[in-house]
Amino acid sequence: GEQVEQRPPHLSVREGDSAFITCTYTDPNSYYFFWYKQEPGASLQLLMKVFSSTEINEGQGFTVLLNKKDKRLSLNLTAAHPGDSAAYFCAVSATSGSFNKLTFGAGTRLAVCP
Amino acid sequence: GPKVLQIPSHQIIDMGQMVTLNCDPVSNHLYFYWYKQILGQQMEFLVNFYNGKVMEKSKLFKDQFSVERPDGSYFTLKIQPTALEDSAVYFCASSLDRNYAEQFFGPGTRLTVL
């Protein structure tokens, strides 16, 4: 089945620096891609969803890149601030043949220091 | 935005007892999911549920696990009997349809089996 590898497991950056997180996946039929943010003790908050037809997506303070050739999904937090400190998880979903089973990466614990 | 509620937030029980975790999904959603997250690890898919039936389950969904949603009430995960390795946070999610794929997550129930 699908396997998702996420790097790095821990990341510490200074306020104002960028933070870069990458996931690689194995199933070439993967079609939907997600980035979630999880603050301590809280549930997952959807940051962005990406469909396979798009390559670059911009959100508020971050950019998501999808490279289908390399089966790589990236999240770049630009100008990170302490409120960005959280765990970030990528998730991948197969095509419509599967009932939306999300496969998650192991997560990146991001600490943004003032 | 749409909210998924979970009751209780914490549950402590003795090994061998039965436990039922309750989820109140987004009101017009049709697909329901349970995920398990052991402390510090990624979220892992357990089961998805549609139209009164389990559509897909993972290896983690042991014979002691069952799900149901009687008469449109809570979507429940029952574990009977519980084992020590069932200690984890269980997240419920729901989605409007299968192909759109966006799942909304609840805040989780932290289950401790002693």
Coordinates of C-alpha atoms in Angstrom, one line a residue:
Chain A
G1 CA 0.0 0.0 0.0
E2 CA 0.8 3.6 0.0
Q3 CA 3.8 4.7 2.1
V4 CA 4.6 8.3 2.9
E5 CA 7.9 9.5 4.3
Q6 CA 8.2 12.9 5.8
R7 CA 11.4 14.8 6.6
P8 CA 12.7 16.3 8.9
P9 CA 11.1 14.8 12.0
H10 CA 12.1 17.9 14.0
L11 CA 12.8 21.4 12.8
S12 CA 13.8 24.5 14.7
V13 CA 14.0 27.9 13.1
R14 CA 14.3 31.5 14.1
E15 CA 11.4 33.9 13.8
G16 CA 11.4 35.3 10.2
D17 CA 13.3 32.4 8.7
S18 CA 11.6 29.9 6.4
A19 CA 10.9 26.3 7.3
F20 CA 10.9 23.6 4.6
I21 CA 9.2 20.2 5.1
T22 CA 9.1 17.4 2.5
C23 CA 7.1 14.3 1.9
T24 CA 7.7 11.6 -0.6
Y25 CA 5.0 9.0 -1.5
T26 CA 5.1 5.7 -3.3
D27 CA 1.7 5.2 -5.1
P28 CA 1.8 6.9 -8.5
N29 CA -2.0 6.8 -8.5
S30 CA -2.2 9.2 -5.6
Y31 CA -4.4 12.1 -6.5
Y32 CA -5.2 14.2 -3.4
F33 CA -2.6 15.8 -1.2
F34 CA -3.0 17.6 2.1
W35 CA -1.0 19.5 4.7
Y36 CA -2.4 19.6 8.2
K37 CA -1.2 21.5 11.3
Q38 CA -1.7 20.0 14.7
E39 CA -1.1 22.1 17.8
P40 CA -0.5 20.3 21.1
G41 CA -3.6 18.6 22.4
A42 CA -5.6 19.8 19.4
S43 CA -7.0 18.1 16.3
L44 CA -5.8 18.5 12.7
Q45 CA -6.3 21.8 11.0
L46 CA -6.3 21.7 7.3
L47 CA -3.7 24.1 5.8
M48 CA -4.1 23.3 2.1
K49 CA -5.4 20.6 -0.2
V50 CA -3.8 20.0 -3.5
F51 CA -5.1 18.0 -6.4
S52 CA -2.8 16.3 -8.8
S53 CA -3.3 18.9 -11.6
T54 CA -1.7 21.7 -9.6
E55 CA 1.9 22.2 -8.9
I56 CA 2.3 25.3 -6.8
N57 CA -0.2 26.5 -4.3
E58 CA 0.1 29.6 -2.1
G59 CA -1.6 30.1 1.2
Q60 CA -1.2 32.7 3.9
G61 CA 2.4 32.6 4.8
F62 CA 3.2 29.4 3.1
T63 CA 3.7 27.7 -0.3
V64 CA 3.0 24.1 -1.2
L65 CA 4.8 22.4 -4.1
L66 CA 3.8 19.2 -5.7
N67 CA 6.2 17.3 -8.0
K68 CA 4.4 14.3 -9.4
K69 CA 7.4 13.1 -11.3
D70 CA 9.4 12.7 -8.2
K71 CA 6.4 11.9 -6.0
R72 CA 7.3 14.7 -3.7
L73 CA 5.1 17.1 -1.8
S74 CA 6.6 20.1 0.0
L75 CA 5.5 22.8 2.5
N76 CA 7.5 26.0 2.8
L77 CA 6.6 28.3 5.6
T78 CA 7.9 31.7 4.7
A79 CA 8.8 34.2 7.5
A80 CA 7.8 31.8 10.3
H81 CA 6.6 33.2 13.5
P82 CA 6.1 31.6 17.0
G83 CA 2.4 30.9 16.2
D84 CA 3.6 28.5 13.5
S85 CA 5.1 26.2 16.2
A86 CA 3.2 22.9 15.9
A87 CA 3.4 19.5 14.3
Y88 CA 2.8 19.4 10.6
F89 CA 1.6 16.3 8.8
C90 CA 1.3 15.6 5.1
A91 CA -1.4 13.2 4.0
V92 CA -2.0 11.4 0.7
S93 CA -5.2 9.9 -0.7
A94 CA -5.5 7.5 -3.6
T95 CA -7.7 8.0 -6.6
S96 CA -11.5 7.6 -6.4
G97 CA -11.1 3.8 -6.4
S98 CA -10.5 4.0 -2.7
F99 CA -12.8 5.5 -0.2
N100 CA -10.6 8.3 0.9
K101 CA -8.2 6.5 3.1
L102 CA -5.6 9.1 4.1
T103 CA -2.1 7.9 4.6
F104 CA -0.2 10.3 6.8
G105 CA 3.5 11.1 7.1
A106 CA 5.1 10.7 10.5
G107 CA 5.0 14.5 11.1
T108 CA 7.5 17.3 11.6
R109 CA 7.6 19.1 14.9
L110 CA 8.4 22.7 14.2
A111 CA 9.7 25.1 16.8
V112 CA 9.9 28.8 15.9
C113 CA 12.1 30.7 18.3
P114 CA 11.6 34.4 18.9
Chain B
G1 CA -16.1 26.2 9.7
P2 CA -17.7 22.7 10.0
K3 CA -17.0 21.0 13.3
V4 CA -16.7 17.4 14.3
L5 CA -17.3 16.8 18.0
Q6 CA -16.0 13.8 20.1
I7 CA -17.1 12.6 23.4
P8 CA -15.4 12.0 25.8
S9 CA -12.1 13.9 25.5
H10 CA -10.4 11.5 27.9
Q11 CA -11.2 8.0 29.0
I12 CA -9.3 5.8 31.4
I13 CA -10.3 2.2 31.7
D14 CA -9.0 -1.1 32.9
M15 CA -7.7 -3.7 30.4
G16 CA -10.4 -6.1 29.3
Q17 CA -13.2 -3.6 29.8
M18 CA -15.4 -2.3 26.9
V19 CA -15.2 1.3 25.8
T20 CA -17.3 3.3 23.3
L21 CA -15.9 6.4 21.7
N22 CA -18.5 8.8 20.3
C23 CA -18.3 11.1 17.3
D24 CA -20.8 13.7 16.2
P25 CA -19.8 14.3 12.5
V26 CA -20.6 17.4 10.4
S27 CA -24.3 17.3 9.9
N28 CA -24.6 16.8 6.1
H29 CA -21.5 14.6 5.8
L30 CA -21.9 11.0 4.5
Y31 CA -18.5 9.4 5.0
F32 CA -17.0 8.7 8.4
Y33 CA -13.6 7.7 9.6
W34 CA -11.6 6.7 12.6
Y35 CA -7.9 7.2 12.9
K36 CA -5.5 6.1 15.7
Q37 CA -2.5 8.2 16.9
I38 CA -0.1 6.8 19.4
L39 CA 1.7 9.5 21.3
G40 CA 4.4 11.1 19.1
Q41 CA 3.6 9.1 16.0
Q42 CA 1.6 9.7 12.9
M43 CA -2.1 9.3 12.6
E44 CA -3.1 5.9 11.1
F45 CA -6.2 4.9 9.3
L46 CA -8.5 2.5 11.1
V47 CA -11.8 2.3 9.2
N48 CA -14.2 4.2 7.0
F49 CA -17.9 3.9 7.0
Y50 CA -20.7 4.8 4.6
N51 CA -24.3 4.1 4.3
G52 CA -24.3 1.9 7.4
K53 CA -21.4 -0.2 6.3
V54 CA -17.7 -0.5 6.7
M55 CA -16.1 0.2 3.3
E56 CA -12.5 -0.3 4.2
K57 CA -10.5 -1.2 7.2
S58 CA -6.8 -1.5 8.1
K59 CA -4.8 -4.1 9.9
L60 CA -5.1 -2.0 13.0
F61 CA -8.9 -2.5 13.0
K62 CA -8.8 -5.7 15.1
D63 CA -11.7 -8.1 15.6
Q64 CA -12.3 -6.4 19.0
F65 CA -13.2 -3.2 17.2
S66 CA -16.6 -2.3 15.8
V67 CA -18.2 0.8 14.4
E68 CA -21.8 1.9 13.8
R69 CA -24.0 4.9 13.4
P70 CA -27.5 3.9 14.5
D71 CA -30.3 6.1 13.0
G72 CA -28.0 9.0 12.2
S73 CA -26.9 9.5 15.8
Y74 CA -23.3 9.4 17.0
F75 CA -20.8 7.5 14.9
T76 CA -19.2 5.2 17.4
L77 CA -16.1 3.1 17.8
K78 CA -16.4 0.3 20.3
I79 CA -13.5 -1.8 21.6
Q80 CA -14.4 -5.0 23.4
P81 CA -12.3 -6.1 25.2
T82 CA -9.6 -3.4 25.4
A83 CA -5.9 -4.2 25.5
L84 CA -2.9 -2.1 26.7
E85 CA -1.9 -1.4 23.1
D86 CA -5.2 0.3 22.4
S87 CA -4.0 3.3 24.4
A88 CA -3.9 6.2 22.0
V89 CA -5.7 9.2 20.8
Y90 CA -8.6 8.3 18.5
F91 CA -9.7 10.9 15.9
C92 CA -13.0 10.8 14.1
A93 CA -13.3 12.5 10.8
S94 CA -16.1 13.0 8.3
S95 CA -16.4 14.1 4.7
L96 CA -19.2 15.2 2.4
D97 CA -18.4 12.8 -0.4
R98 CA -15.8 10.4 -1.5
N99 CA -14.2 12.2 -4.4
Y100 CA -13.8 15.6 -3.0
A101 CA -11.8 13.9 -0.3
E102 CA -11.5 16.7 2.3
Q103 CA -11.9 15.2 5.8
F104 CA -12.8 17.3 8.8
F105 CA -11.3 16.0 12.0
G106 CA -12.6 16.1 15.6
P107 CA -10.4 17.0 18.6
G108 CA -9.8 13.4 19.5
T109 CA -10.5 11.1 22.5
R110 CA -7.4 10.2 24.5
L111 CA -7.9 6.6 25.6
T112 CA -5.7 5.1 28.4
V113 CA -6.0 1.4 29.1
L114 CA -4.4 0.4 32.4

